[in-house]
Structures are given as structure tokens and as C-alpha cells.
Coordinates of C-alpha atoms and ligand atoms in Angstrom, one line a residue:
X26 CA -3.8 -8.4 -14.0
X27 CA -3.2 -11.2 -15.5
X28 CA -6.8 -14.2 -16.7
X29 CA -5.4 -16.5 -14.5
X30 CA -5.4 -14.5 -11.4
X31 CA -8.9 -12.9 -12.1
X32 CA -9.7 -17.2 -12.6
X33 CA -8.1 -18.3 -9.7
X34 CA -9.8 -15.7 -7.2
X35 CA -13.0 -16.1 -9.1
X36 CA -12.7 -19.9 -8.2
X37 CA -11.4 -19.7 -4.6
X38 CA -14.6 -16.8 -4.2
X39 CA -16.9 -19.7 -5.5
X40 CA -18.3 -20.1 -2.2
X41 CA -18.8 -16.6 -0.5
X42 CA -20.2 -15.7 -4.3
X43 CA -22.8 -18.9 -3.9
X44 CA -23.8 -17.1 -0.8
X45 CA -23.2 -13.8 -1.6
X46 CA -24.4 -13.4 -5.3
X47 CA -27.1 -16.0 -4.8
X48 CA -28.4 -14.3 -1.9
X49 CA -28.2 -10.7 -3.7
X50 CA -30.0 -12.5 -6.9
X51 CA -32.7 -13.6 -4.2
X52 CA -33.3 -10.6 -3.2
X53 CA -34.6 -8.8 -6.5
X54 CA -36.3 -12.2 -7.7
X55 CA -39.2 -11.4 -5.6
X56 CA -39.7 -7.4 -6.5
X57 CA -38.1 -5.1 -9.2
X58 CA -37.5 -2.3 -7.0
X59 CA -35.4 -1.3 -3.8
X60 CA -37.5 -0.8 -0.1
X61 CA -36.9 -0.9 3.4
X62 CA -37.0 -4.8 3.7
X63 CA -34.6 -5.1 0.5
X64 CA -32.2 -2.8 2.8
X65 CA -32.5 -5.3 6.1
X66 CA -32.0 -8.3 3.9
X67 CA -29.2 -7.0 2.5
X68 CA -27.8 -5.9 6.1
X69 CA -27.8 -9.7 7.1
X70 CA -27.0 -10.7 4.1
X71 CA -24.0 -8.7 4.3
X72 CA -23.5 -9.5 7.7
X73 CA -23.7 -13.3 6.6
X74 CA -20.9 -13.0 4.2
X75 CA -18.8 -11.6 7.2
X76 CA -18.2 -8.2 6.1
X77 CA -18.3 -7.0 9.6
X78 CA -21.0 -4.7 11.6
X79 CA -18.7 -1.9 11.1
X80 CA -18.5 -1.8 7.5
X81 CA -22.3 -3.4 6.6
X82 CA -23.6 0.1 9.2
X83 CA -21.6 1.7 6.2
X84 CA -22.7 0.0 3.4
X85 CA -26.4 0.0 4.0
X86 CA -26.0 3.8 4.7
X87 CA -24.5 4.9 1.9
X88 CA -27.1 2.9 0.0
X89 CA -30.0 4.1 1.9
X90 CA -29.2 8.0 1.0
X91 CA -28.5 6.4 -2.5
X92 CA -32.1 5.0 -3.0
X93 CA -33.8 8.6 -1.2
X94 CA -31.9 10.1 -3.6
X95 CA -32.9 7.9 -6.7
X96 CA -29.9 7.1 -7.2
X97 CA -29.8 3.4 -6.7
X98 CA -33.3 1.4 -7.5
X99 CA -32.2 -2.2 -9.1
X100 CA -30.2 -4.7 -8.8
X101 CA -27.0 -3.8 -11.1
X102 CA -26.6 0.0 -9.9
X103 CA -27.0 -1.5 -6.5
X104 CA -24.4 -3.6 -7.0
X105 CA -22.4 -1.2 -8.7
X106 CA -22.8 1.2 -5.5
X107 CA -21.7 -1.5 -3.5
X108 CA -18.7 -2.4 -5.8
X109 CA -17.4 1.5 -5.3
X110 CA -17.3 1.4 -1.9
X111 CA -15.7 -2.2 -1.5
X112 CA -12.9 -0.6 -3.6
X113 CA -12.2 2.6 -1.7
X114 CA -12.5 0.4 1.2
X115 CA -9.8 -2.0 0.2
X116 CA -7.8 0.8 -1.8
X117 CA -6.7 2.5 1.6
X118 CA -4.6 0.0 3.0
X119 CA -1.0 -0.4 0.8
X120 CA 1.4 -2.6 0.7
X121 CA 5.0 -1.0 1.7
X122 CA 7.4 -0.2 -1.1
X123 CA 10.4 0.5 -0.5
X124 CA 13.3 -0.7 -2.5
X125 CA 15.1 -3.2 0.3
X126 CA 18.6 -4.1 0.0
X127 CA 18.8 -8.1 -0.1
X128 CA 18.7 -10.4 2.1
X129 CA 14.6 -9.5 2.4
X130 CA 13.7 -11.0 5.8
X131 CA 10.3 -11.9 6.0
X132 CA 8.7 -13.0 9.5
X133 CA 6.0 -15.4 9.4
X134 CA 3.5 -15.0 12.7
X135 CA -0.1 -16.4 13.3
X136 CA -2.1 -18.6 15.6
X137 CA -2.4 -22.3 15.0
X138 CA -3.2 -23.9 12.4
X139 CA -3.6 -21.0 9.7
X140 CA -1.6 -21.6 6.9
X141 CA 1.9 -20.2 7.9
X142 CA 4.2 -23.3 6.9
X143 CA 2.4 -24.0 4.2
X144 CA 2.0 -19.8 2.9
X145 CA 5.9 -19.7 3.5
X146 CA 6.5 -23.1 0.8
X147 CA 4.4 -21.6 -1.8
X148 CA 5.7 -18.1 -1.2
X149 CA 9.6 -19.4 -1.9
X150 CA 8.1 -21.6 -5.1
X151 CA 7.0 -18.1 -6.5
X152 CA 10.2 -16.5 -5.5
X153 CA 12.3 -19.5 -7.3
X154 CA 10.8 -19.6 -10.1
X155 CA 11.1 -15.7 -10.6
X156 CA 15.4 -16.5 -10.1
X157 CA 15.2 -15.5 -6.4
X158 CA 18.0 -17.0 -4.0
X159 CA 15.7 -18.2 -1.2
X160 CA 16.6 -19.8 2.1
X161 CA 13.6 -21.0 5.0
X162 CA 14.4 -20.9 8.6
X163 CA 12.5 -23.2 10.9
X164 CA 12.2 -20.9 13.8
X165 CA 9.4 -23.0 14.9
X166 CA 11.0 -25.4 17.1
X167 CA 7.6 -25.8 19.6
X168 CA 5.8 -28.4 17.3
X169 CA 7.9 -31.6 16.8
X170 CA 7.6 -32.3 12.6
X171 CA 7.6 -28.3 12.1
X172 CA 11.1 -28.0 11.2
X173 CA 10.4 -31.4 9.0
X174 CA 7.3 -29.9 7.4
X175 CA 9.4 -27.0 6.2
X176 CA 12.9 -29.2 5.0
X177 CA 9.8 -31.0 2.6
X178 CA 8.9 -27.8 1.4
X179 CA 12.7 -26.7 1.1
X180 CA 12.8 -29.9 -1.4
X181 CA 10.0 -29.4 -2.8
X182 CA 10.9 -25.8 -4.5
X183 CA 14.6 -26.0 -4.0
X184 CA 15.2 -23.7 -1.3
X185 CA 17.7 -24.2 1.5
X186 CA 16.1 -24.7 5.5
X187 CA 18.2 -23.4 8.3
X188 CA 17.3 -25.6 11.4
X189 CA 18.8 -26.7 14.7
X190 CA 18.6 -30.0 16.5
X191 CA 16.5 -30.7 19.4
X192 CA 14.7 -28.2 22.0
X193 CA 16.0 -24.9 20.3
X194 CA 15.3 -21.6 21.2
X195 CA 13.5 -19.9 18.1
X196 CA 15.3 -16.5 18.5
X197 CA 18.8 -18.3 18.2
X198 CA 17.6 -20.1 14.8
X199 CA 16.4 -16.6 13.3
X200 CA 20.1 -15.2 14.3
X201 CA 21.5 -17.9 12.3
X202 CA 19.3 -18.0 9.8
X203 CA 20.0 -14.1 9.1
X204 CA 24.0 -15.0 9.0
X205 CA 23.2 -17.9 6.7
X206 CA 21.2 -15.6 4.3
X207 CA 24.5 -13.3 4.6
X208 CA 27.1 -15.5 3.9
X209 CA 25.3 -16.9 0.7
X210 CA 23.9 -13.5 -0.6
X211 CA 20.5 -14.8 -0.7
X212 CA 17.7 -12.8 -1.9
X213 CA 15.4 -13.9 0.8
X214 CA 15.1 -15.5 3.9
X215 CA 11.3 -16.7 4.8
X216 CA 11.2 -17.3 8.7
X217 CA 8.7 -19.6 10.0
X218 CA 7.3 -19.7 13.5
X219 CA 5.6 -21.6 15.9
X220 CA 1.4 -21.1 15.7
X221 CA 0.3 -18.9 19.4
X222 CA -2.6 -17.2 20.4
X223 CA -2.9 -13.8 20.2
X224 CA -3.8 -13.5 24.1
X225 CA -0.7 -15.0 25.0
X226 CA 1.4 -12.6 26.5
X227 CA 5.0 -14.2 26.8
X228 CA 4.9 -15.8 23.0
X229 CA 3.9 -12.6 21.8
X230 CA 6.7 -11.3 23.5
X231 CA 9.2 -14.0 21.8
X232 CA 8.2 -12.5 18.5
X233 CA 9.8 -9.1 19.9
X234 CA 12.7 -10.6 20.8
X235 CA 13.1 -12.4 17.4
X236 CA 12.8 -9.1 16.3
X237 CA 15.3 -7.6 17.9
X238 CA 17.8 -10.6 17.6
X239 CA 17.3 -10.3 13.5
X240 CA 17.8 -6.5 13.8
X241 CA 21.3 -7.1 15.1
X242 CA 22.7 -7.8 11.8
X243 CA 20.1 -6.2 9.5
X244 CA 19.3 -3.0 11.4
X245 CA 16.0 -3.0 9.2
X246 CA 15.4 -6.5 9.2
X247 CA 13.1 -8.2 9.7
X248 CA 11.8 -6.3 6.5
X249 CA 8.4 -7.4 6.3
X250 CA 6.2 -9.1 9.2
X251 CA 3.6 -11.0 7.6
X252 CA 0.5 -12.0 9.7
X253 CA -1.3 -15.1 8.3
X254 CA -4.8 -15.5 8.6
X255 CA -7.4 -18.1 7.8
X256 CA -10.4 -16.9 6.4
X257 CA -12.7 -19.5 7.5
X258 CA -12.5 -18.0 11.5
X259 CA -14.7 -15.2 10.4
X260 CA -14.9 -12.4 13.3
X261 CA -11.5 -13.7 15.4
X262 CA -9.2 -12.6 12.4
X263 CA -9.8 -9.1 13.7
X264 CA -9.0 -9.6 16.9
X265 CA -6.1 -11.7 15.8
X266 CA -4.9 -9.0 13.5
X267 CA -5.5 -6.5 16.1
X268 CA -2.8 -8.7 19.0
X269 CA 0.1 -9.1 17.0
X270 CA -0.2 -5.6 14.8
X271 CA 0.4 -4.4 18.6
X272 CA 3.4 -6.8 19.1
X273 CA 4.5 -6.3 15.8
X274 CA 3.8 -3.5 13.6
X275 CA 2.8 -5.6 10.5
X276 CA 3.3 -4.9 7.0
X277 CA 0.7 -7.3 5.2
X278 CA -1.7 -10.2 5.9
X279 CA -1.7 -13.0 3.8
X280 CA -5.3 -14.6 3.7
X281 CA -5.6 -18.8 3.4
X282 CA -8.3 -21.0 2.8
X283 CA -9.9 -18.5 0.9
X284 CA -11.1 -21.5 -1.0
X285 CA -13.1 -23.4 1.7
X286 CA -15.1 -20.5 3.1
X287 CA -18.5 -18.8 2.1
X288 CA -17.1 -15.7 4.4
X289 CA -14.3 -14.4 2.1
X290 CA -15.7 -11.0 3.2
X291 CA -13.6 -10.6 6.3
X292 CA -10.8 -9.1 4.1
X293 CA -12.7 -5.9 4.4
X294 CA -13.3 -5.1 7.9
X295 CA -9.5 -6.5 8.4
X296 CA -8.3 -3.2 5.6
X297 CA -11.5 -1.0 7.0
X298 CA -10.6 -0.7 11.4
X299 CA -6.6 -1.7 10.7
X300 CA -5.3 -0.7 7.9
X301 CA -2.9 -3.6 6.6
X302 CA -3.0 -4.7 3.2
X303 CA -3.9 -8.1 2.4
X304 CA -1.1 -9.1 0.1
X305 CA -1.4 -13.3 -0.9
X306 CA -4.8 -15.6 -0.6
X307 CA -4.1 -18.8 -0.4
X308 CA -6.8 -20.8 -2.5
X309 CA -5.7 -24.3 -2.2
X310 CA -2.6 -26.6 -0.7
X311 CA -0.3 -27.0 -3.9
X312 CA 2.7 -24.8 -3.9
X313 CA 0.8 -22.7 -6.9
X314 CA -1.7 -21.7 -4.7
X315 CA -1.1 -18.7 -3.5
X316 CA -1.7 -15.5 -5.7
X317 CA -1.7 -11.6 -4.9
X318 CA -4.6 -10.2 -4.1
X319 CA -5.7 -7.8 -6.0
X320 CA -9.1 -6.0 -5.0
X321 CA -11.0 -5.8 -8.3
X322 CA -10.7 -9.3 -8.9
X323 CA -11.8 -9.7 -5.6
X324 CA -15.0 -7.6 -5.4
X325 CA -16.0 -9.1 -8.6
X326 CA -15.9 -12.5 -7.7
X327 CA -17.7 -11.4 -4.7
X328 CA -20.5 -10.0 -6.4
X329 CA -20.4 -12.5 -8.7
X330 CA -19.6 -10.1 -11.5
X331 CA -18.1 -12.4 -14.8
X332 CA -13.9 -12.5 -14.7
X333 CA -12.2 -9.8 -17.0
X334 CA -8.9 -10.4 -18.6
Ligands
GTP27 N1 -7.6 -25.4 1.3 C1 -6.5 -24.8 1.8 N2 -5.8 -25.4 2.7 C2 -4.7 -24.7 3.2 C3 -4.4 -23.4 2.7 N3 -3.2 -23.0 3.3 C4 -2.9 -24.0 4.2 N4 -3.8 -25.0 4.1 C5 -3.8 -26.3 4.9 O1 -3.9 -26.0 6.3 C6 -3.3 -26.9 7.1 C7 -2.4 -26.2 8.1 O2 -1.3 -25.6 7.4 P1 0.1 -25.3 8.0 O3 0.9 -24.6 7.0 O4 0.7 -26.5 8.6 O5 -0.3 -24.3 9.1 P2 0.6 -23.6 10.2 O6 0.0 -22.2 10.5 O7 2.0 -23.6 9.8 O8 0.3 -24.5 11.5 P3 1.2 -24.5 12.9 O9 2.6 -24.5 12.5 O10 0.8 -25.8 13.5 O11 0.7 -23.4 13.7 C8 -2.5 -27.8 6.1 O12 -3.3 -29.0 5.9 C9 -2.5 -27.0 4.8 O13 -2.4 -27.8 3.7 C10 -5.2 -22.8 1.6 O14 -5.0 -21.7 1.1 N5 -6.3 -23.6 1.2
MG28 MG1 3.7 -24.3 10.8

């Protein structure tokens, strides 16, 4: 992995480590050694940073049998301890990796608000600028200026936006968005969708049916089903993540906003109760800021451990 990524995450932690780090620094400023109180001021700490009840039950567990046992009594093998079970926790859930014959279709899906448009610009930047043939669909022909925000980010990085005029229906868009990415032998098509809540029966049931429509021409397609998630709603993400891995069977999460939250710890219970891999954080709004996530560089900057090259 390369400096820059380890920096970048580091960066975007900044604020969950201020809490997080800080708080575990706290913690050991007032006594050397490990006792019940340390334990429940780690819970809420832990709690705090939005790691879940689930997971911080875990946590302090492990740690408790840890200390009985001697194992654990300061602050760096407690951190250590905790670092080796963040990891296996976020090891388990994988991204898929099977070789796909291009066109890649990738479906966008989230509620409001959370990055999508703005996850999908960044994502075709990085494509480009590895040589990829990119097109965007604007399948999200709810909001008026959706289809606009996503021809400025088809300028922006040089990527071609399939959009209709008017009141469309999103399911038609996504059918010619596929044929488009067919007829030019693109390398990817990126489809964009309209924000809904995940308790909303009949737009969950649109993304089905864009489904299906795509699958007409690509029987595998769409390829990947991306949920996007903003890490400053805390808790909800789960839920969130919970709805459309129902209506959709995802295949990764990317994570926004990292950058303006002091809760970057929801990534954990999200990989912990549902298995799917958080593949991107986005840690700003410029088209460079979106990186993969990669779990060490993660757990260190959330223990406030110094970046490694
Ligand atoms: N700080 C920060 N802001 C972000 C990030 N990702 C997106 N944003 C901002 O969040 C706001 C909403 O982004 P959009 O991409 O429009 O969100 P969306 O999910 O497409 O929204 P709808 O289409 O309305 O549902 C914009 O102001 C983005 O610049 C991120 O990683 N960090
Ligand atoms: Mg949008």
C-alpha cells in the first residue's frame, strides 16, 4: 500500500482518532494498569466511536479474558489486542474477484444525500486515468439537476453521460445506457440513481427492475451493486445496508465523508453482522478523493498508530 493512501486515510481518520486515540490516551493518563473501570470506559468509549453494541460486547470480552489471563495490562498490548481483532473483523468480508468481461456495469444505490453522484465522478477519474473507456448513465431522473450534476462530472474527467430528456423512467436510461456501453466497447459503465429510503417499498423495487432491464443484454450485468454510505449517520448505515442488501444482493459499500466524522468506526459493525466489504472512502469532494480502503491503514489511523509506508 502505497504512503499516500496510508496518508490520506490517516488524514480523513483525523477526527475519529481525536476522539478515539485521545480518549484511549485518557484512559491510561490517570493509572498505569488495566481494571474494571478502565474496561467500562473503554466500552463507551468504543461505543462513542460507533463501533456498534455488537462488536464493543466482543471487544471488551476478548479483552477482559485477556487482562484475567495477564495477557493485556497497558496501554500498547491493549491496543495491540484491539488492533487483532479489528483486523479479523474487517478481513472476513471480500471484495468479489472474478475476471468480468467488459462492459463492467456498476450500479450506484443509496439514500439521499450520501455521496453517490459525487462517488461515481471520482470513481470514473480513477478509471480514466488508469486508460479505462468509461461512460456514466444518469439513471436518476427524480431530482431535476441530477442528470446535470453528472454531465459536469462527465466533463470534468472526460467520460461520456448517457441521459434522456424530461420525466424519464430510470429503468429505460439503464437499458440504453448498457447498449451505449456496447456499441462503443467501453470498459465501464457507472450508473447513477436517484437517492431513496431504504423503507420505501416501490423504489426499492425500481432498483429490481433496473436490474433485470440491464440483465437483458448482459445476463451478468449489472456486475457490481455498490451501496453508498455516509459515515457521519452512525447507527442508520446498518439498517441502510441491511434494506437494499435484501433488494439487491450487494457486492461492496463505498464509505463517504469519512473525513467530516469522529465515528469512522461504523465500517466494522457494517463487515461484522453483513458481510460486505467496504471497498472506496471518500475523504473529501475533489475527484482525487476517493481511495480503497484498505484495513490496516484504517485500524491504525484509528488507534492513532503513526502511518507506515
Ligand atoms: N466532505 C466530503 N463531502 C462529500 C464526500 N462525498 C460527497 N460529498 C458531498 O456530499 C454532497 C452530496 O453529494 P452527492 O454526490 O450529490 O450525493 P447523492 O447521493 O448523489 O445525492 P442525491 O442524488 O440527491 O441522493 C455534495 O456536496 C458532495 O460534495 C466525501 O467523501 N467527503
Ligand atoms: Mg446524486
Amino acid at each position: 500500500m502505497p504512503f499516500a493512501f496510508w496518508k490520506k486515510t490517516g488524514d480523513a481518520l483525523s477526527k475519529t482518532r481525536a476522539y478515539f486515540s485521545s480518549g484511549l490516551e485518557a484512559l491510561f493518563s490517570r493509572k498505569k494498569d488495566i481494571d474494571a473501570e478502565t474496561l467500562d470506559d473503554l466500552e463507551a468509549l468504543l461505543i462513542g466511536a460507533d463501533l456498534g453494541v455488537a462488536v464493543t460486547r466482543r471487544l471488551i470480552g476478548d479483552l477482559k479474558t485477556s487482562v484475567e489471563r495477564k495477557e493485556v495490562s497497558d496501554l500498547p498490548a491493549l491496543k495491540a489486542k484491539l488492533r487483532e481483532t479489528l483486523l479479523e473483523i474487517l478481513s472476513k468480508a471480500v471484495a468479489p474477484s472474478e475476471a468480468v468481461w467488459p462492459p463492467v456495469v456498476t450500479l450506484f444505490m443509496g439514500v439521499n444525500g450520501v455521496g453517490k453522484t459525487t462517488s461515481i465522478g471520482k470513481m470514473a477519474w480513477q478509471l480514466k486515468s488508469e486508460g479505462k473507456k468509461v461512460l456514466l448513465a444518469a439513471a436518476d431522473t427524480f431530482r431535476a439537476g441530477a442528470a446535470r450534476q453528472l454531465s459536469i462530472w462527465g466533463e470534468r474527467v472526460g467520460a461520456e453521460v448517457i441521459r434522456h430528456q424530461g420525466e424519464a423512467d430510470p429503468s429505460a436510461v439503464a437499458y440504453d445506457a448498457v447498449s451505449a456501453a456496447l456499441a462503443r466497447k467501453a470498459d465501464h459503465l457507472l450508473i447513477d440513481t436517484a437517492g431513496r429510503l431504504q423503507t420505501k417499498h416501490n423504489l426499492m423495487e425500481e432498483l429490481k427492475k433496473m436490474s433485470r432491464v440491464i440483465s437483458k443484454q448482459i445476463p451478468q450485468a449489472p456486475h457490481r451493486k455498490i451501496l453508498v454510505l455516509d459515515a457521519t449517520t452512525g447507527q442508520n448505515a446498518l439498517s441502510q445496508t441491511e434494506h437494499f442488501q435484501k433488494a439487491a444482493s450487494l457486492t461492496g459499500i463505498v464509505l463517504t465523508k469519512l473525513d467530516g466524522t469522529g465515528k469512522g468506526g461504523i465500517v466494522v459493525p457494517i463487515v461484522e453482522s453483513l458481510s460486505v466489504p467496504v471497498l472506496h472512502v471518500g475523504v473529501g469532494e475533489g475527484m482525487k478523493d476517493l481511495i480503497p480502503f484498505d484495513a490496516e491503514a484504517f485500524v491504525s489511523g484509528l488507534l492513532g498508530d503513526e502511518a507506515q509506508a
